[in-house]
XYZ file of C-alpha atoms in Angstrom:
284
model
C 149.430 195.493 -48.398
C 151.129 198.880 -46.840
C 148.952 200.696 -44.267
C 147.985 204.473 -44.885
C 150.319 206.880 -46.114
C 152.781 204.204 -46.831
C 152.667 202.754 -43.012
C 154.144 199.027 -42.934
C 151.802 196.184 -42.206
C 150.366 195.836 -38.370
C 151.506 193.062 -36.774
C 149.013 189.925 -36.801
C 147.004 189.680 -34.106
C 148.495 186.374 -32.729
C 151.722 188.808 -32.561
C 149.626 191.472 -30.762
C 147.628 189.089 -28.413
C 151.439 187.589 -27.160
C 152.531 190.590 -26.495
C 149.866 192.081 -24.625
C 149.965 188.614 -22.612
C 153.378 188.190 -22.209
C 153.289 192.512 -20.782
C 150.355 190.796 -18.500
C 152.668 187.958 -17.160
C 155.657 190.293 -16.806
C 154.117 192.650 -14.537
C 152.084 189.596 -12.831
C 155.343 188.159 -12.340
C 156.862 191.097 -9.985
C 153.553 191.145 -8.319
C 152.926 187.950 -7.135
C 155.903 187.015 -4.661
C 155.673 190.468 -3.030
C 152.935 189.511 -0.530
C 155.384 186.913 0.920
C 158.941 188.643 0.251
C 160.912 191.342 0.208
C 162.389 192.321 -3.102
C 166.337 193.149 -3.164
C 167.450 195.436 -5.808
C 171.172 194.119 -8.583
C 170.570 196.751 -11.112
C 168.941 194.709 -13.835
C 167.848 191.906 -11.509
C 165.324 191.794 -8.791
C 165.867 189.332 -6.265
C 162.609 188.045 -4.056
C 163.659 186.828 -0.547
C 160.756 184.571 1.062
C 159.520 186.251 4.557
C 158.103 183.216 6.712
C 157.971 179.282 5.445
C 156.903 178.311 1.677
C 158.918 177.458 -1.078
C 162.238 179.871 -1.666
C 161.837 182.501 -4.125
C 163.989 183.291 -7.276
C 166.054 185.897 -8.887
C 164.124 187.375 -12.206
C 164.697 190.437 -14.417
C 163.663 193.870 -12.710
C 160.442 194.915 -14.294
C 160.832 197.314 -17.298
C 164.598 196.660 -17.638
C 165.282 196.881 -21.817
C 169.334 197.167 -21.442
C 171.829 194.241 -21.277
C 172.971 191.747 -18.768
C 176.725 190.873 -18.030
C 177.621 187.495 -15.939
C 179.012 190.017 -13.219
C 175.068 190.930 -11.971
C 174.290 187.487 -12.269
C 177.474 186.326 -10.037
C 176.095 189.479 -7.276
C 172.540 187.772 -7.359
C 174.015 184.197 -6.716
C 176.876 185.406 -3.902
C 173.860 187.153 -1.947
C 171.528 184.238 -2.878
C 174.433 181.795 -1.115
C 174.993 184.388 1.788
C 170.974 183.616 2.310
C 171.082 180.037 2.497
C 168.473 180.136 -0.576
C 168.806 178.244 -4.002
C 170.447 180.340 -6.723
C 167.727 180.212 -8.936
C 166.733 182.238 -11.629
C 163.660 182.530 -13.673
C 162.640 184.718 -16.826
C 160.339 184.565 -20.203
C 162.935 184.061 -23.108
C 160.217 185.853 -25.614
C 160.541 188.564 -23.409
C 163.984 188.934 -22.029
C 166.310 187.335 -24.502
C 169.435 188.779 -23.572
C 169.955 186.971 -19.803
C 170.101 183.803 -21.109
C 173.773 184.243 -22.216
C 175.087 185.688 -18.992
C 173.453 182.761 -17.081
C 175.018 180.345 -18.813
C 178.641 182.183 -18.802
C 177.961 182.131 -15.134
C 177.906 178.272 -15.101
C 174.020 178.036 -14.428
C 172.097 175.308 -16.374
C 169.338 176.869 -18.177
C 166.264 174.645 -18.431
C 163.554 175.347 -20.848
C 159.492 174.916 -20.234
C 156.308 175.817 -22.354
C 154.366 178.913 -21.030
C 150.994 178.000 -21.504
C 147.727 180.262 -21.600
C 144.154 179.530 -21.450
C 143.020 180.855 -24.788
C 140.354 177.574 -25.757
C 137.232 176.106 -24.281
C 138.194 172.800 -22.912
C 137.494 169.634 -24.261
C 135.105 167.459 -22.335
C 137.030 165.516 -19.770
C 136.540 162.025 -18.121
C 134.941 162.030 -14.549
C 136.738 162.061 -11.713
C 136.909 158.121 -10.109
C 133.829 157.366 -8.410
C 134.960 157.663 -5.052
C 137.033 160.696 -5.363
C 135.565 164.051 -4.998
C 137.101 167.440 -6.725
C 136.797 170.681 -5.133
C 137.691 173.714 -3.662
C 139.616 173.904 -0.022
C 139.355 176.726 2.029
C 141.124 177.981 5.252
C 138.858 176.031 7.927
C 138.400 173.141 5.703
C 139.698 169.632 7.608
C 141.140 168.403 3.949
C 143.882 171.517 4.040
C 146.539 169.992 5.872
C 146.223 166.733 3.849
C 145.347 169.201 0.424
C 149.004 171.423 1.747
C 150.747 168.163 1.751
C 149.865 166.318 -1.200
C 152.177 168.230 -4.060
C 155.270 167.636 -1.540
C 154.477 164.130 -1.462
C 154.414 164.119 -5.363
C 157.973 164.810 -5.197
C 159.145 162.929 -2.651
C 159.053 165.934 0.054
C 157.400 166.897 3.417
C 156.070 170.769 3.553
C 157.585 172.536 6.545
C 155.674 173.176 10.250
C 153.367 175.363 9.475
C 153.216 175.593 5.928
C 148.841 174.649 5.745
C 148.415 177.822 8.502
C 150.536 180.041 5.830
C 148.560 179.005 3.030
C 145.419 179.218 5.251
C 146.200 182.650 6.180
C 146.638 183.509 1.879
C 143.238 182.140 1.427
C 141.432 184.235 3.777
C 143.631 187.156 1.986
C 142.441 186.209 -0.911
C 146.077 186.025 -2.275
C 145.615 181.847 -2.565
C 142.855 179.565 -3.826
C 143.531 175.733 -3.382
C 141.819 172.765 -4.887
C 141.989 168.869 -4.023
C 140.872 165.783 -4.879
C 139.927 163.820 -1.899
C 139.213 160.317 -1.409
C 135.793 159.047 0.532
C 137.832 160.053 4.089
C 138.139 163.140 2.766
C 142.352 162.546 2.677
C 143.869 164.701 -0.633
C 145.716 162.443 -3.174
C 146.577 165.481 -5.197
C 145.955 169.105 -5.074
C 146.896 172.719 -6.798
C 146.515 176.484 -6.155
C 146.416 179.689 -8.408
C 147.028 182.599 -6.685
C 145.280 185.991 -8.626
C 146.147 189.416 -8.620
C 144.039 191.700 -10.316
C 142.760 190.138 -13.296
C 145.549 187.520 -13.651
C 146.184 184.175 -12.141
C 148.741 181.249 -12.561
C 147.975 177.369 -11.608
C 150.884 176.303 -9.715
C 151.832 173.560 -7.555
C 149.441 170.648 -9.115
C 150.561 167.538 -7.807
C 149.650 164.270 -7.035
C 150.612 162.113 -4.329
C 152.341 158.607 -5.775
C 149.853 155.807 -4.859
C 146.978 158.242 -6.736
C 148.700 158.509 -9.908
C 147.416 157.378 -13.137
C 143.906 158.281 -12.828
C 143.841 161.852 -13.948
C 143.410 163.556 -10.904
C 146.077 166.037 -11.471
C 144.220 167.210 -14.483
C 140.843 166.993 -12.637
C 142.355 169.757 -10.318
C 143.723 172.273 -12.769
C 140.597 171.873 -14.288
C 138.578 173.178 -10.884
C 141.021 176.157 -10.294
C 140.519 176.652 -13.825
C 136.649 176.930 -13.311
C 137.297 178.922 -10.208
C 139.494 181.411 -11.443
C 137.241 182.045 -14.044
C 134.053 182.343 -11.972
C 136.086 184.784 -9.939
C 137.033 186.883 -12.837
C 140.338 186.368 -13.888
C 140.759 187.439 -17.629
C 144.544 185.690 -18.308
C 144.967 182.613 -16.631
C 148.807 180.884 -17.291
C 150.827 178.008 -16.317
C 154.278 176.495 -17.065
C 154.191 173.200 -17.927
C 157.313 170.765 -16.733
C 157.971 169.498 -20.722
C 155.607 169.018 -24.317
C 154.406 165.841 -22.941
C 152.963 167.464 -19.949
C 152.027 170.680 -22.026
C 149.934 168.042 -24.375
C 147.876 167.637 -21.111
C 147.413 170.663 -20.306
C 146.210 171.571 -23.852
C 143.286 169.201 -23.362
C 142.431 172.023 -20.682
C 142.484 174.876 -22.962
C 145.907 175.823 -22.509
C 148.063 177.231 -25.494
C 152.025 177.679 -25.249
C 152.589 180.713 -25.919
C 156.464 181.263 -24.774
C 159.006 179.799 -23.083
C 159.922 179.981 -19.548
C 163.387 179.705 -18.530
C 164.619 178.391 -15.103
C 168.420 178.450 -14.517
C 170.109 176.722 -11.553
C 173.143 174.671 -10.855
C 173.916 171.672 -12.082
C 173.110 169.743 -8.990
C 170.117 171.129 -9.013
C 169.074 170.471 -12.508
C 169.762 166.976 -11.463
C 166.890 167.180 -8.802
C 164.763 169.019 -11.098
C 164.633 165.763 -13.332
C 162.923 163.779 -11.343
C 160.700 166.451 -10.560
C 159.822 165.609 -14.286
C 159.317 162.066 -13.748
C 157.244 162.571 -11.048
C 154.732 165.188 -12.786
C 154.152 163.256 -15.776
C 152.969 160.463 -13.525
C 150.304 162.503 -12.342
């Protein structure tokens, strides 16, 4: 029925809660690479330039921008993105920014579609970890980090680059990173993850599990302990993008609800590559 003085209807709560979450996730989203990059400035896009080793940064909408977007910013982002040496990769919320899809595609980018998931349930109960594997947190003197640094290359075929477990170190005792592994009994990771909060918001990234471990839910087992850490530590939203539904089904058993979709556009050649990314999570 109307609201007072004729007022139409609020919107439903479930309309109300995605929006405040998705607002949460925006601003997390301009937040988060800043502690390892600088930020470079294309009218409506913000590109993120990685300082130091780690995985290369992307191109996203600037924070607050409400206007359009022509294929002639996105072409800017990608000639400076190839005058870097860095992929030209973009990524965006289509709930929240529906407009850039277009432009990235006239550009010739493949756009590539994921569930954004939120923890919004209690999870349900899970299987134990094998008996000799142990789950836990990793911190920056720990002797599993190197191996616990290493294991989500290895889940897709990759090596991390020198000095990539002294970077991460250095995050944890910032208190920018928090990393979890499961370790076998000589204490070797066979997969680990990270969130990485600011303020009141985190997102699990980088779960992965190394090939020869795969198939016994370890993967799960991890997001599940960065889960209970990020929750003893305080974090009120905690998010992740899942590779595809099958993976997001997963997830779900975790607590995790989709809630939007993120959008990563890259090249063709790329998107290639990014498929057996895929392949390689839903192993896990």
């Amino acid at each position: 029925m109307p609201g007072a003085a004729g007022n139409p209807p609020a919107p439903a709560p479930c309309r109300l809660y995605r929006d405040r979450v998705l607002n949460l996730i925006e601003s997390y989203y301009d937040a988060v690479p800043r502690s390892a990059a600088r930020a470079e400035e294309f009218g409506p896009l913000t590109l993120f330039v990685r300082e130091g080793q780690g995985w290369p940064y992307y191109a996203r909408p600037a924070l607050g921008h409400a206007g359009p977007f022509g294929a002639e910013a996105v072409e800017k982002v990608r000639a400076r993105q190839r005058e870097l040496g860095v992929p030209e990769a973009f990524e965006w919320v289509a709930e929240t920014t529906p407009g850039l899809r277009a432009a990235v595609e006239e550009s010739g980018l493949v756009v590539r579609e994921h569930p954004l998931m939120v923890l919004t349930e209690a999870a349900e109960e899970l299987p134990a970890p094998p008996r000799d594997v142990t789950v836990r947190m990793v911190g920056a003197g720990d002797p599993a980090l190197e191996t616990a640094v290493a294991a989500p290359y290895a889940a897709f075929g990759a090596a991390p680059a020198p000095g990539a477990a002294a970077q991460v170190a250095a995050r944890i005792q910032a208190g920018l990173t928090r990393l979890a592994a499961a370790l076998d009994p000589s204490g070797t990771a066979l997969a680990a993850g990270q969130h990485q909060p600011v303020g009141a918001v985190t997102e699990v990234v980088g779960v992965g599990t190394r090939p020869e471990a795969r198939r016994r839910g370890l993967g799960l087992a991890v997001t599940a302990a960065l889960v209970a850490d990020a929750r003893a530590r305080g974090a009120e939203t905690v998010f992740l993008t899942a590779t595809d539904e099958t993976v997001a089904r997963l997830y779900a058993r975790l607590g995790f609800r989709t809630v939007a979709t993120a959008l990563i556009a890259e090249p063709a050649e790329a998107d290639a590559d990014a498929d057996a990314e895929v392949d390689a999570e839903q192993a896990g």
